[in-house]
Amino acid sequence: MPIIFPDIAIEYLKNADIVGIPTETVYGLAADATNSQAIAKIYAIKDRPQFNPLIIHVPSIEMVEELAQVSSFAKDLMQEFWTVRNASMSFVLKLKEKHPLSLLALAGLSTVAVRRPNHPIALDILSALEFPLAAPSANRSNTLSTTTARHVLDSLGEGVPVVDGGSCKVGLESTILDVTNDNLSILRQGIVTEDDLKSYGQVNHANHGDAIKAPGMLKRHYAPNRLLKMNTSKKEEGMAFLGFGHCPDADLNLSVSENLSEAAANLFKYLHALDKSPFTSIGVSPIPNIGIGLAINDRLMRACDNPPLQHYT
Ligand code: TXA
Ligand code: MG
């Protein structure tokens, strides 16, 4: 029963489950953006080798204001491109100091990409929920984006619940515009182009092909202030020990039952929690390099000062 109606999708999403939803650009694989357990399911099913930051989908500018710092300039742009032009546009903004979003969905960044999809079904679903939805394109990692419900099932498997909204009109992911400072910067090309933005100020381009992956690919794009050591087997003097599996001396444990999805959901939250005095370093148990464990190790390697060579494959 992989094709579901929007009201069932709403129930699934409230229960921290993932659902394929139509948007005007491509199908999205949606989950509660405030729930790291739900977000971990997205990474697991997409088979993503890294945690890329996900676009946070909202029904309104009001909801953006609960998540991010919205300058009057950014608000004008959202009003123009979302409300007046119904354009497929994501905006990167600085996060509010206090926000409800899952750190896993944000991949530990201090900025957030937000988007109001221009699709009646997506908007109906978003409007029925009290939380925003993280929704990357609904396809297995490194394969084509999907523009019909059938594509989604072919790519992610027949078991994934999908709302069928027909073929996506745009067929290409949204333009991503960084408005965190005075210079507008296009991070991902899309249907909204530089020409459409010129009247709002100077427009820069991030490095073309790299732009899509940029935040997730930066070497030390999320790192705690403390020295991070991978493959640690026991707690040492001054060290905060982040365990996985049976670790009686762990300060926090990513997953006692060795569940990699649970570990992914806890990763950023626990790294933040341990990145504090009196600790001088953070040691992390070995994480199996399989499934979503690949993404966990990828993220740890970027945060770690002496990454183990065997994880460079
Ligand atoms: O059209 C779309 O935008 C589709 C549909 C489903 O809405 N969604 C989509 O989402 O493409 P997603 O999560 O796959 O896009 C992820 C990309 C990242 O690879 C990154 O380039 C960018 O969005 N991104 C997300 N958060 C960012 C941030 N804080 N700063 C810069 N780029 C960010
Ligand atoms: Mg994608």
Coordinates of C-alpha atoms and ligand atoms in Angstrom, one line a residue:
M1 CA 0.0 0.0 0.0
P2 CA 2.7 2.5 -1.0
I3 CA 0.4 5.2 -2.4
I4 CA -1.4 7.1 0.4
F5 CA -3.8 10.0 0.8
P6 CA -2.7 13.3 2.2
D7 CA -4.6 12.8 5.5
I8 CA -2.8 9.5 6.1
A9 CA 0.5 11.2 5.2
I10 CA -0.2 13.8 7.9
E11 CA -0.7 11.0 10.5
Y12 CA 2.5 9.3 9.4
L13 CA 4.5 12.6 9.7
K14 CA 3.0 13.3 13.1
N15 CA 4.3 9.8 14.1
A16 CA 7.9 10.6 13.0
D17 CA 7.6 8.5 9.8
I18 CA 8.8 9.5 6.4
V19 CA 6.5 10.2 3.4
G20 CA 7.2 11.0 -0.2
I21 CA 5.3 14.1 -1.1
P22 CA 4.9 16.0 -4.4
T23 CA 6.2 19.5 -4.8
E24 CA 6.3 21.6 -7.9
T25 CA 10.0 21.0 -8.4
V26 CA 10.6 17.3 -7.6
Y27 CA 9.2 14.8 -5.1
G28 CA 10.5 15.3 -1.6
L29 CA 11.1 12.7 1.1
A30 CA 9.5 14.5 4.0
A31 CA 9.9 14.1 7.8
D32 CA 9.3 16.2 10.9
A33 CA 12.2 18.7 10.8
T34 CA 12.2 19.0 14.6
N35 CA 12.6 15.3 15.2
S36 CA 16.1 13.8 14.8
Q37 CA 14.8 10.2 14.8
A38 CA 12.5 11.0 11.9
I39 CA 15.4 12.8 10.1
A40 CA 17.7 9.8 10.6
K41 CA 15.2 7.7 8.6
I42 CA 15.6 10.0 5.6
Y43 CA 19.4 9.6 5.6
A44 CA 19.1 5.9 6.1
I45 CA 16.6 5.3 3.3
K46 CA 18.4 7.6 0.8
D47 CA 21.6 5.8 1.6
R48 CA 23.4 9.1 1.9
P49 CA 27.1 8.7 2.7
Q50 CA 27.2 12.2 4.3
F51 CA 24.7 14.3 6.2
N52 CA 24.0 17.2 3.9
P53 CA 21.9 19.9 5.4
L54 CA 18.3 19.5 4.3
I55 CA 15.9 22.2 3.1
I56 CA 13.2 23.0 5.6
H57 CA 9.8 23.3 4.1
V58 CA 7.3 25.7 5.6
P59 CA 3.7 26.8 4.8
S60 CA 4.3 30.5 5.6
I61 CA 6.7 33.3 6.3
E62 CA 5.4 33.3 9.9
M63 CA 6.8 29.8 10.4
V64 CA 10.2 30.9 9.1
E65 CA 10.2 33.6 11.8
E66 CA 10.0 30.9 14.4
L67 CA 13.2 29.3 13.0
A68 CA 15.4 32.0 11.6
Q69 CA 16.5 35.6 11.8
V70 CA 14.5 37.3 9.1
S71 CA 15.7 40.8 8.1
S72 CA 13.2 43.0 6.5
F73 CA 15.1 42.6 3.2
A74 CA 14.8 38.8 3.4
K75 CA 11.1 39.1 4.3
D76 CA 10.5 41.3 1.2
L77 CA 12.3 38.7 -1.0
M78 CA 10.2 35.9 0.5
Q79 CA 7.0 37.9 0.0
E80 CA 7.9 38.7 -3.6
F81 CA 9.2 35.3 -4.7
W82 CA 6.9 33.0 -2.6
T83 CA 3.7 34.9 -2.3
V84 CA 3.6 37.1 -5.4
R85 CA 5.5 35.1 -8.0
N86 CA 4.9 31.5 -6.6
A87 CA 8.6 30.9 -7.5
S88 CA 10.6 27.8 -6.6
M89 CA 13.0 29.4 -4.3
S90 CA 14.9 28.4 -1.1
F91 CA 16.4 31.0 1.1
V92 CA 19.4 30.5 3.4
L93 CA 19.1 32.5 6.6
K94 CA 20.9 32.6 10.0
L95 CA 19.2 30.4 12.6
K96 CA 17.6 32.0 15.6
E97 CA 19.5 31.3 18.8
K98 CA 16.6 29.2 20.1
H99 CA 14.9 27.1 17.5
P100 CA 13.1 23.8 17.4
L101 CA 14.9 22.2 14.4
S102 CA 16.8 19.0 14.5
L103 CA 20.6 19.5 14.5
L104 CA 20.8 16.4 12.3
A105 CA 18.5 18.1 9.6
L106 CA 20.8 21.1 9.7
A107 CA 24.0 19.0 9.6
G108 CA 25.2 21.1 12.5
L109 CA 25.3 24.4 10.5
S110 CA 24.2 27.8 12.1
T111 CA 22.2 28.6 9.0
V112 CA 19.0 27.1 7.6
A113 CA 17.6 26.8 4.1
V114 CA 13.8 27.4 4.0
R115 CA 11.3 26.9 1.2
R116 CA 7.6 27.3 0.7
P117 CA 6.7 24.8 -2.0
N118 CA 4.2 25.9 -4.6
H119 CA 2.1 22.8 -4.7
P120 CA -1.4 22.5 -3.3
I121 CA -0.9 19.0 -1.8
A122 CA 2.4 19.9 -0.2
L123 CA 0.9 23.1 1.2
D124 CA -2.2 21.3 2.5
I125 CA 0.1 18.8 4.4
L126 CA 2.3 21.6 5.8
S127 CA -0.6 23.7 6.9
A128 CA -2.1 20.7 8.8
L129 CA 1.1 20.3 10.8
E130 CA 2.5 22.3 13.6
F131 CA 6.1 21.6 12.6
P132 CA 8.1 22.2 9.4
L133 CA 9.2 19.4 7.1
A134 CA 12.7 18.5 6.0
A135 CA 12.5 17.2 2.5
P136 CA 15.4 16.3 0.3
S137 CA 14.7 15.0 -3.2
A138 CA 13.0 11.6 -2.9
N139 CA 15.6 9.4 -4.6
R140 CA 18.4 7.1 -3.6
S141 CA 21.7 9.0 -3.1
N142 CA 23.6 9.7 -6.4
T143 CA 20.6 8.8 -8.6
L144 CA 18.2 11.1 -10.4
S145 CA 15.6 13.2 -8.7
T146 CA 12.1 11.9 -9.0
T147 CA 9.2 13.8 -10.6
T148 CA 6.4 11.2 -10.3
A149 CA 5.2 8.9 -7.5
R150 CA 6.2 5.9 -9.6
H151 CA 9.8 7.2 -9.8
V152 CA 9.9 7.5 -6.0
L153 CA 8.8 3.9 -5.6
D154 CA 11.3 2.7 -8.2
S155 CA 14.1 4.6 -6.6
L156 CA 13.4 4.1 -2.9
G157 CA 11.5 0.8 -2.9
E158 CA 7.8 -0.1 -3.0
G159 CA 7.5 0.1 0.8
V160 CA 7.9 3.9 1.0
P161 CA 4.6 5.7 1.5
V162 CA 4.1 8.3 -1.2
V163 CA 1.3 10.8 -1.9
D164 CA 0.7 10.9 -5.6
G165 CA 0.4 14.4 -6.9
G166 CA 1.0 13.7 -10.6
S167 CA 4.0 14.9 -12.5
C168 CA 6.1 17.8 -11.0
K169 CA 5.7 20.9 -13.2
V170 CA 9.2 22.4 -12.7
G171 CA 11.1 19.1 -12.6
L172 CA 14.3 20.7 -11.3
E173 CA 15.2 21.5 -7.7
S174 CA 14.6 25.0 -6.3
T175 CA 17.1 27.9 -6.7
I176 CA 18.9 28.3 -3.4
L177 CA 19.7 31.9 -2.5
D178 CA 21.9 32.8 0.4
V179 CA 20.6 36.0 2.1
T180 CA 22.7 35.8 5.3
N181 CA 24.6 38.9 4.3
D182 CA 24.2 41.9 2.1
N183 CA 25.5 40.1 -1.0
L184 CA 23.0 37.8 -2.6
S185 CA 24.6 34.5 -3.5
I186 CA 23.1 31.8 -5.6
L187 CA 24.2 28.4 -4.1
R188 CA 22.2 26.3 -6.5
Q189 CA 20.9 27.2 -9.9
G190 CA 17.2 26.7 -10.5
I191 CA 14.2 28.2 -12.3
V192 CA 14.8 31.5 -10.6
T193 CA 17.9 33.0 -12.2
E194 CA 20.3 35.9 -11.6
D195 CA 18.2 38.1 -14.0
D196 CA 15.2 37.7 -11.7
L197 CA 17.3 38.8 -8.8
K198 CA 19.3 41.7 -10.2
S199 CA 17.0 44.4 -9.1
Y200 CA 17.6 43.4 -5.5
G201 CA 21.3 43.9 -5.5
Q202 CA 24.6 42.4 -6.6
V203 CA 24.2 38.6 -7.2
N204 CA 27.2 36.2 -6.7
H205 CA 27.4 32.6 -7.7
A206 CA 28.9 30.0 -5.5
N207 CA 31.2 27.6 -7.4
H208 CA 28.8 25.9 -9.8
G209 CA 28.7 22.1 -9.4
D210 CA 30.2 22.3 -5.9
A211 CA 27.5 24.5 -4.7
I212 CA 24.9 21.8 -4.1
K213 CA 27.3 19.8 -1.9
A214 CA 29.2 22.7 -0.5
P215 CA 28.1 22.9 3.1
G216 CA 28.2 19.1 3.6
M217 CA 31.5 18.7 1.8
L218 CA 33.6 21.3 3.7
K219 CA 36.3 19.5 5.5
R220 CA 35.7 20.9 9.0
H221 CA 32.3 22.2 8.4
Y222 CA 31.0 21.1 11.8
A223 CA 33.6 20.6 14.5
P224 CA 33.3 20.9 18.2
N225 CA 35.8 23.2 20.0
R226 CA 37.3 20.3 21.8
L227 CA 39.7 17.9 20.2
L228 CA 37.7 15.0 18.7
K229 CA 39.2 11.5 18.6
M230 CA 37.5 8.7 16.7
N231 CA 37.7 4.9 17.5
T232 CA 38.1 5.5 21.2
S233 CA 37.6 2.4 23.3
K234 CA 37.6 3.8 26.8
K235 CA 37.4 7.1 28.7
E236 CA 40.7 8.9 29.4
E237 CA 41.7 11.8 31.7
G238 CA 39.8 15.0 30.8
M239 CA 38.0 13.2 28.0
A240 CA 34.3 13.1 27.4
F241 CA 33.5 9.7 26.1
L242 CA 30.7 9.3 23.6
G243 CA 29.9 5.6 23.4
F244 CA 28.3 3.3 21.0
G245 CA 27.1 -0.1 22.2
H246 CA 28.2 -1.5 25.5
C247 CA 30.3 1.2 27.1
P248 CA 29.7 1.4 30.9
D249 CA 32.2 4.4 31.2
A250 CA 30.5 6.5 28.5
D251 CA 29.3 10.0 29.4
L252 CA 26.7 9.7 26.7
N253 CA 25.9 6.8 24.5
L254 CA 24.8 7.2 20.8
S255 CA 23.0 3.9 21.0
V256 CA 23.4 1.3 23.6
S257 CA 21.6 -1.2 21.4
E258 CA 24.0 -0.4 18.5
N259 CA 21.2 1.0 16.4
L260 CA 22.9 3.2 13.7
S261 CA 19.7 5.3 13.0
E262 CA 19.4 6.1 16.7
A263 CA 23.1 7.0 16.8
A264 CA 22.7 9.3 13.8
A265 CA 19.7 11.0 15.5
N266 CA 21.8 11.6 18.7
L267 CA 25.1 12.6 17.1
F268 CA 25.0 16.4 16.8
K269 CA 22.9 16.8 20.0
Y270 CA 25.4 14.8 22.0
L271 CA 28.5 16.4 20.4
H272 CA 27.1 19.7 21.4
A273 CA 26.3 18.5 24.9
L274 CA 29.9 17.2 25.5
D275 CA 31.7 20.2 23.9
K276 CA 31.9 21.9 27.3
S277 CA 34.1 22.2 30.4
P278 CA 35.4 20.3 32.3
F279 CA 36.2 18.2 29.2
T280 CA 39.2 18.9 27.1
S281 CA 38.6 16.3 24.4
I282 CA 35.8 14.1 23.1
G283 CA 36.5 10.5 22.3
V284 CA 34.0 8.5 20.2
S285 CA 33.6 4.8 20.1
P286 CA 34.2 3.0 16.8
I287 CA 31.1 3.2 14.6
P288 CA 30.5 0.4 12.0
N289 CA 31.2 1.8 8.6
I290 CA 28.0 0.4 7.0
G291 CA 24.6 1.9 6.1
I292 CA 24.0 5.2 7.9
G293 CA 27.2 4.5 9.8
L294 CA 29.0 5.7 6.7
A295 CA 27.4 9.1 7.1
I296 CA 28.2 9.2 10.9
N297 CA 31.8 8.4 10.2
D298 CA 31.9 11.0 7.4
R299 CA 30.7 13.6 9.8
L300 CA 33.1 12.6 12.5
M301 CA 36.0 12.6 10.1
R302 CA 35.2 16.2 9.2
A303 CA 35.1 17.2 12.9
C304 CA 38.1 15.1 13.9
D305 CA 41.8 16.3 14.0
N306 CA 43.4 13.0 13.2
P307 CA 40.9 11.1 11.0
P308 CA 41.7 7.4 10.7
L309 CA 43.0 6.5 7.3
Q310 CA 40.7 3.5 6.8
H311 CA 37.7 5.8 6.7
Y312 CA 39.0 7.7 3.7
T313 CA 37.7 5.1 1.2
Ligands
TXA1 O1 13.2 21.7 -4.9 C1 13.8 21.4 -3.9 O2 14.4 22.3 -3.2 C2 13.6 20.0 -3.4 C3 12.1 19.7 -3.1 C4 11.9 18.4 -2.6 O3 11.6 20.7 -2.3 N1 14.3 19.8 -2.2 C5 15.7 19.7 -2.1 O4 16.1 19.6 -0.8 O5 16.4 19.7 -3.1 P1 17.5 19.0 -0.4 O6 17.5 18.9 1.1 O7 18.0 17.8 -1.2 O8 18.5 20.2 -0.7 C6 19.7 20.1 0.0 C7 20.7 21.1 -0.4 C8 22.0 20.8 0.2 O9 22.8 19.9 -0.6 C9 22.6 22.2 0.2 O10 23.2 22.5 -1.0 C10 21.4 23.1 0.4 O11 20.3 22.4 0.1 N2 21.3 23.6 1.8 C11 20.6 23.1 2.8 N3 20.8 23.8 3.9 C12 21.7 24.8 3.6 C13 22.4 25.8 4.3 N4 22.1 26.0 5.6 N5 23.3 26.5 3.7 C14 23.6 26.3 2.4 N6 23.0 25.4 1.6 C15 22.1 24.6 2.2
MG2 MG 18.8 15.7 -4.2

